[in-house]
Short mmCIF file of C-alpha atoms and ligand atoms in Angstrom, two decimals:
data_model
loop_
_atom_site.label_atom_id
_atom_site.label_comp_id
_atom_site.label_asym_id
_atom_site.label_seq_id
_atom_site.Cartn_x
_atom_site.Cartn_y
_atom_site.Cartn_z
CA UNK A 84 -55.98 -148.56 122.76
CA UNK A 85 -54.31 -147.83 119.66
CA UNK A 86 -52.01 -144.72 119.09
CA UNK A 87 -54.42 -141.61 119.01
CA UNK A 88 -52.90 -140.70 114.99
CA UNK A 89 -54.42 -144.15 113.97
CA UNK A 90 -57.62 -144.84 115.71
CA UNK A 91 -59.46 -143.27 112.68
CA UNK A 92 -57.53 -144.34 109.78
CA UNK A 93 -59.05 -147.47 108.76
CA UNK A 94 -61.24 -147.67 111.72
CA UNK A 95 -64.16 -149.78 110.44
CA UNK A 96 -66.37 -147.50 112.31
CA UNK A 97 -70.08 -147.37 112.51
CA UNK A 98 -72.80 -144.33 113.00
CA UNK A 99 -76.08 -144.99 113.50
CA UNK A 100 -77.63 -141.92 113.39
CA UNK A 101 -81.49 -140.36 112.33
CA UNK A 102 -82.17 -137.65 109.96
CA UNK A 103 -82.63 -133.88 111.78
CA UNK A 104 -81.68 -135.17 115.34
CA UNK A 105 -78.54 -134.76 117.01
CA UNK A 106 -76.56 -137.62 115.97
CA UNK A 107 -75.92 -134.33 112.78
CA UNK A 108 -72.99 -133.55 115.58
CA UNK A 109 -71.16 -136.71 115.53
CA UNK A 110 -71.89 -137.67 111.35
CA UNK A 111 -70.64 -134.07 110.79
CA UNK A 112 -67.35 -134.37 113.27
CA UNK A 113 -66.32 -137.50 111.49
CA UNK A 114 -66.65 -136.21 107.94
CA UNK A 115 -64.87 -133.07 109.36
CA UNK A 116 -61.70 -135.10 110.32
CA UNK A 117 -62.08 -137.90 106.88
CA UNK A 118 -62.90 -140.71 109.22
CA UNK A 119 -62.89 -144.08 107.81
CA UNK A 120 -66.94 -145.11 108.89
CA UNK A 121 -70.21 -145.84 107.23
CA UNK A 122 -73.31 -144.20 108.12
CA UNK A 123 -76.44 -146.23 109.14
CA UNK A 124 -80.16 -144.96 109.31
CA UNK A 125 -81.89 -145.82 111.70
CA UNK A 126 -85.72 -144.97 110.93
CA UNK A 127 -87.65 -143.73 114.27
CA UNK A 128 -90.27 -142.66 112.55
CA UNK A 129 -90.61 -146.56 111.78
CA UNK A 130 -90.29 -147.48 115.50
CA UNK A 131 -87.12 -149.32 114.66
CA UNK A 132 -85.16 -147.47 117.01
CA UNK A 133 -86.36 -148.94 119.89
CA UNK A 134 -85.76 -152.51 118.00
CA UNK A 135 -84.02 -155.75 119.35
CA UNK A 136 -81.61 -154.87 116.58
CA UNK A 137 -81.21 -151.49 117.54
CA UNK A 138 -81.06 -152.05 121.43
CA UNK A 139 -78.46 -154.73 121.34
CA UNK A 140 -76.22 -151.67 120.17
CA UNK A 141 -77.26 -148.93 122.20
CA UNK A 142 -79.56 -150.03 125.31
CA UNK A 143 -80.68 -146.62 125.84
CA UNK A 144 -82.42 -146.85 122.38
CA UNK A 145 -81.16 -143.44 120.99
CA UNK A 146 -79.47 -142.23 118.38
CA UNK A 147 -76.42 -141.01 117.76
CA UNK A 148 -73.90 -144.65 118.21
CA UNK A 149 -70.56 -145.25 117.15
CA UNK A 150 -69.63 -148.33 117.25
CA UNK A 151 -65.76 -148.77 116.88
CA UNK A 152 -63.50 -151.89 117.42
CA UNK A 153 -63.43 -151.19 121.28
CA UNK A 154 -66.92 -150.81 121.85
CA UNK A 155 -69.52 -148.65 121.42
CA UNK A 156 -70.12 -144.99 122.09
CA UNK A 157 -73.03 -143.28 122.92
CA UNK A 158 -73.41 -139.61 124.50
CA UNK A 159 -73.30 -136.88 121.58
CA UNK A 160 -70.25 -134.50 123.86
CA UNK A 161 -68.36 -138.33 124.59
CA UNK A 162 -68.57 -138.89 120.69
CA UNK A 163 -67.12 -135.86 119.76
CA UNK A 164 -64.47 -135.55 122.01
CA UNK A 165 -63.67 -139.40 121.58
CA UNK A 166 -63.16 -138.18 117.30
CA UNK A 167 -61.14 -135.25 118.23
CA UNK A 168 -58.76 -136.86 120.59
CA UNK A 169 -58.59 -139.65 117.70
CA UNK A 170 -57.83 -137.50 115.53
CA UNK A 171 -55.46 -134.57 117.33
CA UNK A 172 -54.38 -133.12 113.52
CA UNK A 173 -57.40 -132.14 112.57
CA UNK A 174 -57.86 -129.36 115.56
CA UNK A 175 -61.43 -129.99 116.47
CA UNK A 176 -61.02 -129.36 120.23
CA UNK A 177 -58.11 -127.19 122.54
CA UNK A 178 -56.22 -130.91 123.34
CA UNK A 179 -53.50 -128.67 124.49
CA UNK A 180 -54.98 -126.71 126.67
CA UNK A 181 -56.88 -128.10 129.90
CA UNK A 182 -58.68 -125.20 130.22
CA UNK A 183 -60.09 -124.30 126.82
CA UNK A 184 -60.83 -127.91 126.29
CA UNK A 185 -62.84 -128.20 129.71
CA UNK A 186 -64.95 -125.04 128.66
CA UNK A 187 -65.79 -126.70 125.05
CA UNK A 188 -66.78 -129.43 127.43
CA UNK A 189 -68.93 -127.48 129.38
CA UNK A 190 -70.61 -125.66 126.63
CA UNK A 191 -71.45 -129.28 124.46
CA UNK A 192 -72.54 -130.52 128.44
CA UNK A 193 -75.34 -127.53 128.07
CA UNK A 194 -76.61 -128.36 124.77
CA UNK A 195 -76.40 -132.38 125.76
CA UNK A 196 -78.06 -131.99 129.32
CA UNK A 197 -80.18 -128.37 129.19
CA UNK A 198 -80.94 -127.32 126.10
CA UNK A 199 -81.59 -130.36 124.05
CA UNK A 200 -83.87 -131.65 127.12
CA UNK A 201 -86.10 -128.41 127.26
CA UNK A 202 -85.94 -129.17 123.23
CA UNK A 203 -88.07 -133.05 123.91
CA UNK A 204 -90.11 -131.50 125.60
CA UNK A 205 -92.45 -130.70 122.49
CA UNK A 206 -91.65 -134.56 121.50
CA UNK A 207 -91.66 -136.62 124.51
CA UNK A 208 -93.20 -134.72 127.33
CA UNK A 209 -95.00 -138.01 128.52
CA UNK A 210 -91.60 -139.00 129.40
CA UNK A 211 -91.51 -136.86 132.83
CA UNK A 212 -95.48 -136.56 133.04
CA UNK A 213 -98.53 -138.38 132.51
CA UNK A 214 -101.98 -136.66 131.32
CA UNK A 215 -102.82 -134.95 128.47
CA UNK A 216 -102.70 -131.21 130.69
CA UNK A 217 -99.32 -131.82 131.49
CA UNK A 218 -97.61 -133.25 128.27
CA UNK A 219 -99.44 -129.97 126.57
CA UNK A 220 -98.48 -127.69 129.12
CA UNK A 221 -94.68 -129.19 129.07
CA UNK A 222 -94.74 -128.70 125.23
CA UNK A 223 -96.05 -125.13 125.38
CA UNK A 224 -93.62 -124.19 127.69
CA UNK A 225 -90.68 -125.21 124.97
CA UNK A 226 -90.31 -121.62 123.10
CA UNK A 227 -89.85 -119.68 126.01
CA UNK A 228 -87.31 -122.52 127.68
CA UNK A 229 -85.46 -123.12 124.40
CA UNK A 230 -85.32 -119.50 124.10
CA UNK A 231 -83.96 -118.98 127.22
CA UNK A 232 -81.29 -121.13 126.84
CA UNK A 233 -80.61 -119.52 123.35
CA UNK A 234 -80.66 -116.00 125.36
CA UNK A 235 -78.06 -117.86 127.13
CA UNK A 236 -75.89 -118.69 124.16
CA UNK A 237 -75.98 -115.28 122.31
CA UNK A 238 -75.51 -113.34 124.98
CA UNK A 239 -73.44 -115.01 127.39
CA UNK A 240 -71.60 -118.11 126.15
CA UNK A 241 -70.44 -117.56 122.24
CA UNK A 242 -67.42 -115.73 121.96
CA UNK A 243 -67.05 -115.22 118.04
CA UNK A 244 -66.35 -115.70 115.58
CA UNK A 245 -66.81 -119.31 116.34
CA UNK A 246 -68.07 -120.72 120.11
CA UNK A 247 -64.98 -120.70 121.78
CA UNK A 248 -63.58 -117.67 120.17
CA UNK A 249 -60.97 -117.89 117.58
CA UNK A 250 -60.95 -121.61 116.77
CA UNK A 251 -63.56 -123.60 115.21
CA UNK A 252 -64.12 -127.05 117.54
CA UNK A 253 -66.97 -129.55 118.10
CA UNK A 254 -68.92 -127.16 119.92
CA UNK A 255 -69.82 -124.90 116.93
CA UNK A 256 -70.87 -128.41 115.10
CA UNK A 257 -73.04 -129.74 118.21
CA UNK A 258 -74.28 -125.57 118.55
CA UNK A 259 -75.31 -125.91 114.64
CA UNK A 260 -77.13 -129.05 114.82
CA UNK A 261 -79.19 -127.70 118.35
CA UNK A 262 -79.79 -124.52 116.49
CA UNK A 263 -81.42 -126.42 113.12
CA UNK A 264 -84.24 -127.24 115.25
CA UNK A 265 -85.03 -123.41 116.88
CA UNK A 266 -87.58 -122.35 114.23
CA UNK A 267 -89.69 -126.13 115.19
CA UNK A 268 -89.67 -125.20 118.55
CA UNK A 269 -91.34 -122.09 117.83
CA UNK A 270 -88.89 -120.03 119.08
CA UNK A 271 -88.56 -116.36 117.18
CA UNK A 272 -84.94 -116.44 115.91
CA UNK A 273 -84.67 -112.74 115.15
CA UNK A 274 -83.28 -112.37 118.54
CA UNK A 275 -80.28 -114.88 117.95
CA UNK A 276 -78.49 -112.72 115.43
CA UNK A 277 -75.22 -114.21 116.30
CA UNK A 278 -76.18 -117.66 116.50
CA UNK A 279 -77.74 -117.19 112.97
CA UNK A 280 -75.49 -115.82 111.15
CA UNK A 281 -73.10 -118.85 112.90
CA UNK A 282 -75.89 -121.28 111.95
CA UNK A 283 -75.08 -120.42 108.17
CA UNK A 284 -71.28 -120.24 108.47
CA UNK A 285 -71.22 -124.02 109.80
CA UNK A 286 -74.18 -124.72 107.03
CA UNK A 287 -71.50 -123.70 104.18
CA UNK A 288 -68.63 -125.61 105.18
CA UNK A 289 -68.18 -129.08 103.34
CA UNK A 290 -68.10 -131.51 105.21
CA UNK A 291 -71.12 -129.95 106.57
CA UNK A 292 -72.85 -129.44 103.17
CA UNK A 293 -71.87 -133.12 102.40
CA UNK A 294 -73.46 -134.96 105.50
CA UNK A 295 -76.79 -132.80 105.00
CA UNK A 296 -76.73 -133.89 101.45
CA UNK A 297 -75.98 -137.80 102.85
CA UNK A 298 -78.57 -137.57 105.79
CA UNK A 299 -81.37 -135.87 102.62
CA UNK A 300 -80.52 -138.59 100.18
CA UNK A 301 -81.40 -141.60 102.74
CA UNK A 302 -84.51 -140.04 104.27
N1 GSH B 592 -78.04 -137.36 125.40
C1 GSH B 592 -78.10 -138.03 124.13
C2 GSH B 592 -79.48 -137.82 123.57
C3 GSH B 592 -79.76 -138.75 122.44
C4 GSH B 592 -81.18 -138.56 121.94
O1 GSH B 592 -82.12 -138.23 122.69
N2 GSH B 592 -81.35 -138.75 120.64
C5 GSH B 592 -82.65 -138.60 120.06
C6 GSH B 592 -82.56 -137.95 118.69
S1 GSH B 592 -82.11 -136.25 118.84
C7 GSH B 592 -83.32 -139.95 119.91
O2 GSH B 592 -82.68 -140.95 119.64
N3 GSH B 592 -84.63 -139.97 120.10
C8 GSH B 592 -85.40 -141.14 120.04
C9 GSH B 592 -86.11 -141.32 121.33
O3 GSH B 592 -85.98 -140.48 122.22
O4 GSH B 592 -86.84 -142.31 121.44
C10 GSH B 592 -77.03 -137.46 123.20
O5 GSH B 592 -76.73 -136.28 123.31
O6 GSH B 592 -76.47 -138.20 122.38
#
């Protein structure tokens, strides 16, 4: 592989990503660090998602996927350590510091593996049961487990100002996209102070504003 400086400039990449899921993470991480990529929609509403077309780039038919000249990379926390290592300048992630950079790890591994699971559970509960009872109990049971995990977050994980504490890395961009989706899940917010008033810092930043304003236009 390439020199980490230039694997972004001029990097032909590719997102596929969907409109108010979590391939927001990734889209916003690359505008964050002026990647050179193009954006493509890819409409699940449609079914396209689970397409030949789609498939043939990501077998596990989800969204987000970067393809780049090596290959192509799925797994929201792989993505966004993949553009910050790409792309040291930028400061999206403690590279120098094993330790800081293993706990944004950890804390993008519990949105990725806990919190966006107990999330598709409202969607997609006939994925780990079958019956009507059970996919309606599973989604019931998604504002008090999304709220847990939220309990989690404001009282026990975020640091502040930003996730980790002083610096601003892809964990309060993956915590932002997670948290767009709190008020679906009928979870009562008013108990997240922290990770509300976060939500709106990450909203105003540009390359955030930008990406929402991108991901609006080509619903
Ligand atoms: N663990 C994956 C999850 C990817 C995922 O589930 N993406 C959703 C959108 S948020 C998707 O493509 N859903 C379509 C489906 O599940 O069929 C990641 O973090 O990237």
């Amino acid at each position: 592989m390439t020199a980490p400086d230039a694997v972004l400039k001029n990097a032909g990449m590719t997102l596929y990503y969907a409109p108010n899921t979590c391939a927001l993470a990734s889209h916003i991480a690359l505008e964050s660090v002026g990647a050179d990529y193009e954006a493509v929609r890819i409409d699940l509403s449609a079914g396209e998602q689970p397409s030949e077309r789609f498939l043939n780039i990501n077998p596990a038919g989800r969204v987000p996927a970067l393809a780049t000249r090596w290959g192509v990379l799925t797994e929201t926390p792989a993505i966004l350590l993949f553009i910050c290592q790409s792309d040291p300048e930028h400061r999206l992630a403690p590279l120098d510091d094993p330790f800081e950079l293993a706990r944004m790890n950890a804390f993008n591994s519990y949105l990725c593996s806990t919190v966006h699971v107990a999330h598709a559970h409202r969607m997609r509960g006939y994925r780990w049961a079958d019956g009507e009872d059970a996919v309606r109990a599973m989604r019931s049971k998604v504002p008090q487990s999304v709220g847990d995990c939220f309990e989690t977050i404001e009282h026990k994980l975020f640091r502040g100002p930003w996730v980790l504490g002083d610096a601003y890395t892809t964990s309060d961009i993956y915590l932002f996209t997670i948290a767009q989706w709190l008020e679906a899940d009928g979870v009562d917010v008013a108990r997240f102070p922290k990770v509300l008033r976060h939500r709106d810092r990450v909203r105003n930043l540009p390359a955030t504003e930008r990406v929402l304003a991108r991901e609006l236009d080509h619903a």
